[in-house]
CSV table of N, CA and C in Angstrom, one decimal:
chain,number,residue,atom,x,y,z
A,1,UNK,N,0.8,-1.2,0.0
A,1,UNK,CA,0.0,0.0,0.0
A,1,UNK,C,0.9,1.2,0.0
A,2,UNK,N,0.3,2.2,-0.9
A,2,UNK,CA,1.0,3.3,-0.8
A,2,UNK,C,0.8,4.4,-0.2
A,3,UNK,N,1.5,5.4,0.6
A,3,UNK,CA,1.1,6.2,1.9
A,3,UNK,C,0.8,7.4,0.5
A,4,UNK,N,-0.8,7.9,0.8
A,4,UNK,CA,-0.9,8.8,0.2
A,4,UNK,C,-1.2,10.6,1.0
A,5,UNK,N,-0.1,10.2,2.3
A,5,UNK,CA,-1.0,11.3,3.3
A,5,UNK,C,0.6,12.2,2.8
A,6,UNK,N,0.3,13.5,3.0
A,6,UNK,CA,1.1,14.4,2.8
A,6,UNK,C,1.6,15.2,4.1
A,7,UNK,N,2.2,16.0,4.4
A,7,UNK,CA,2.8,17.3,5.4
A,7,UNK,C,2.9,18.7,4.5
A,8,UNK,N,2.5,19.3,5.5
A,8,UNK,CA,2.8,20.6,4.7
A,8,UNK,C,3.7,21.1,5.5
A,9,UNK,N,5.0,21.6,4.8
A,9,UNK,CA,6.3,22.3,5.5
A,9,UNK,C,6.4,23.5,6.3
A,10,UNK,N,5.7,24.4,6.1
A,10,UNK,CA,5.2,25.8,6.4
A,10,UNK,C,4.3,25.4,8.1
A,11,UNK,N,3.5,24.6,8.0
A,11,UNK,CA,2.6,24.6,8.8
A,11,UNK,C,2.0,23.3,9.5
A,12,UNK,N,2.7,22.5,9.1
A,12,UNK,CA,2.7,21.4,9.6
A,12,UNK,C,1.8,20.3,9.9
A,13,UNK,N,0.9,20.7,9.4
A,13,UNK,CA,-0.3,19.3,9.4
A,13,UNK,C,-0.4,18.8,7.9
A,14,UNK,N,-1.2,18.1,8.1
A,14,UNK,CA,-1.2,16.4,7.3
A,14,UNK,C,-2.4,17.2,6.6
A,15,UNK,N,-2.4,16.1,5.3
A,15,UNK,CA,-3.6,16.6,4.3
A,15,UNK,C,-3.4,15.5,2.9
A,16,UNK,N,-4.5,15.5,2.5
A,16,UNK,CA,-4.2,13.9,1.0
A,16,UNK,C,-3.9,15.0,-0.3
A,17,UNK,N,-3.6,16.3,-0.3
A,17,UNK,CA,-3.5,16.8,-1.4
A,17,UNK,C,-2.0,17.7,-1.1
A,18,UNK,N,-2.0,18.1,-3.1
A,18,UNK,CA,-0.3,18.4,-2.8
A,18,UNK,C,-0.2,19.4,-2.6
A,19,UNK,N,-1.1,20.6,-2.7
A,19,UNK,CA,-1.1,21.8,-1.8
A,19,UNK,C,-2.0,21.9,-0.4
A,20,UNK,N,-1.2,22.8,0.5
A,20,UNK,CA,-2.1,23.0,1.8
A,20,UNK,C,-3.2,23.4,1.7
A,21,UNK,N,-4.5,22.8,2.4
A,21,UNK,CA,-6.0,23.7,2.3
A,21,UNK,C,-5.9,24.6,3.2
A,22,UNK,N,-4.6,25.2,4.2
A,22,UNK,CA,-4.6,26.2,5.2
A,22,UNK,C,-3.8,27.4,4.4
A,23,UNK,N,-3.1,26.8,4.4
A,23,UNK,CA,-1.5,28.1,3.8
A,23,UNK,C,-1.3,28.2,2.6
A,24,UNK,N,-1.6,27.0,1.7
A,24,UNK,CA,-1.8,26.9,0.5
A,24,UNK,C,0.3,26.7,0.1
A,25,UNK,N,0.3,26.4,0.9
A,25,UNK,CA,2.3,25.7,0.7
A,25,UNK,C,2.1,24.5,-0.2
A,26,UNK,N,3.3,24.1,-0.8
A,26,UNK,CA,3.4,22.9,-1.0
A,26,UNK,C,3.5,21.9,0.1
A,27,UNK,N,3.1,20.5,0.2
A,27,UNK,CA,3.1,19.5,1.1
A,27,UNK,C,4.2,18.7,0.2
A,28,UNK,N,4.9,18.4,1.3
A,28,UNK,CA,5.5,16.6,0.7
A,28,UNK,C,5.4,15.6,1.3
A,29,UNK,N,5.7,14.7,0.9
A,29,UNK,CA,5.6,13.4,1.7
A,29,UNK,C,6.8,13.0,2.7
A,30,UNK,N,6.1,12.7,4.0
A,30,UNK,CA,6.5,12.8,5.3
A,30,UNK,C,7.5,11.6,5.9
A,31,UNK,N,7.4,10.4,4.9
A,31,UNK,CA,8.2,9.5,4.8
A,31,UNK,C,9.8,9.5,4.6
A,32,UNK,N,10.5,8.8,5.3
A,32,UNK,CA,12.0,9.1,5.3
A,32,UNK,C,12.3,7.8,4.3
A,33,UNK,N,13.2,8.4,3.3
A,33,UNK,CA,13.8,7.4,2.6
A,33,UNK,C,14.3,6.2,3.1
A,34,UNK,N,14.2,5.3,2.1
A,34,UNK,CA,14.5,4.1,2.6
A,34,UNK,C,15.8,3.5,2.9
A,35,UNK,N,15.8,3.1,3.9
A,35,UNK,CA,17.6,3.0,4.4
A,35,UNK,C,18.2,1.2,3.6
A,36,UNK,N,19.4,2.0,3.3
A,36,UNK,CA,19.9,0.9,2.4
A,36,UNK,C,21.5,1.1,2.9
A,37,UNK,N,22.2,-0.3,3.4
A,37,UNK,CA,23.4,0.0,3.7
A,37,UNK,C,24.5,0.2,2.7
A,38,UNK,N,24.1,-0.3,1.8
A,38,UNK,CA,25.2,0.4,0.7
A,38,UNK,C,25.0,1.8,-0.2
A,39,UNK,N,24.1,2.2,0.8
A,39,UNK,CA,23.7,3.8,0.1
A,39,UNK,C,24.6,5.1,-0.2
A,40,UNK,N,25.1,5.1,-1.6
A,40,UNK,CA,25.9,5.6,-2.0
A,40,UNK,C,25.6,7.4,-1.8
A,41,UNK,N,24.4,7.7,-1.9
A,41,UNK,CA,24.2,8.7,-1.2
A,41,UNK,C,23.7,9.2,0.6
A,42,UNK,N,24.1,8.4,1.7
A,42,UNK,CA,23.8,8.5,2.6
A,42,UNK,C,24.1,9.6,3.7
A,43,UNK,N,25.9,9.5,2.8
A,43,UNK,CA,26.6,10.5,3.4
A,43,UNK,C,26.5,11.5,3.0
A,44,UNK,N,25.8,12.0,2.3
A,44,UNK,CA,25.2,13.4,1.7
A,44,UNK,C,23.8,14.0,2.3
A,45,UNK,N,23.2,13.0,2.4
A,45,UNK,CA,22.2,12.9,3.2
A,45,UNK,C,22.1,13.9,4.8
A,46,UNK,N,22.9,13.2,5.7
A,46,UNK,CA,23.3,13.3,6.7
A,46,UNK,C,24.0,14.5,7.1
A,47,UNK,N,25.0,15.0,6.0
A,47,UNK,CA,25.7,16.4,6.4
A,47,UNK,C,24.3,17.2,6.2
A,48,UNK,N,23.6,17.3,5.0
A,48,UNK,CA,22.1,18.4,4.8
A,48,UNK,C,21.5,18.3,6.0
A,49,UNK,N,21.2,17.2,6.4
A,49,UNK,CA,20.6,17.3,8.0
A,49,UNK,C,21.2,17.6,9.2
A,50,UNK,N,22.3,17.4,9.1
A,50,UNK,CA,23.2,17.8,10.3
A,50,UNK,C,23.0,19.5,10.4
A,51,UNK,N,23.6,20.2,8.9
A,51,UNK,CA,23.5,21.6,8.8
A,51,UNK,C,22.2,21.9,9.1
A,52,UNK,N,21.2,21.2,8.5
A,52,UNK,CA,19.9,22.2,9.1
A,52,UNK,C,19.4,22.1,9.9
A,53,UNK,N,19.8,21.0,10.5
A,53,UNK,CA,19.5,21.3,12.5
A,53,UNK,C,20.6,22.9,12.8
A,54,UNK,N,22.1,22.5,12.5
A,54,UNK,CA,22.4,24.0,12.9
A,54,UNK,C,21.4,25.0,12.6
A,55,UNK,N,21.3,25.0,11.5
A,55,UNK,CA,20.1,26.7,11.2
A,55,UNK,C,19.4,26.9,11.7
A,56,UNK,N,18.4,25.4,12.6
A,56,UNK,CA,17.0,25.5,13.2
A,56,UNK,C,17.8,25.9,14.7
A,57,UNK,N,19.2,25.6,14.9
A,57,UNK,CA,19.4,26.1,16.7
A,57,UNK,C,19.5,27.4,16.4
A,58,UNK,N,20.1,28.1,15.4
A,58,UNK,CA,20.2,29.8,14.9
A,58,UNK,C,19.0,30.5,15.6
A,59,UNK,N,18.1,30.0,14.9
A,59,UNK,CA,16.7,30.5,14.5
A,59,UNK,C,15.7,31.0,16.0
């Protein structure tokens, strides 16, 4: 089955469409990629999230 529930980034609630019916943001899907040990991009992954926790302590 395929997860058709979305997030909206801006504002944070759930909704089945690709725009917000509050804020009208884009939503994406709230699902974390699927972990694979030989994932040649993982380590790329991980610095982008590392950095953007720093910005979010900035903020």
């Amino acid at each position: 089955m395929k997860f058709k529930i979305r997030k909206c980034v801006n504002c944070k609630r759930y909704t089945l469409k690709n725009t917000c019916p509050v804020c009208g943001n884009q939503t994406k899907n709230p699902q974390p990629a699927r972990f694979s040990p030989g994932d040649p991009y993982g380590k790329y992954r991980r610095l982008i999230k590392k950095q953007s926790s720093k910005k979010e302590e900035c903020i």
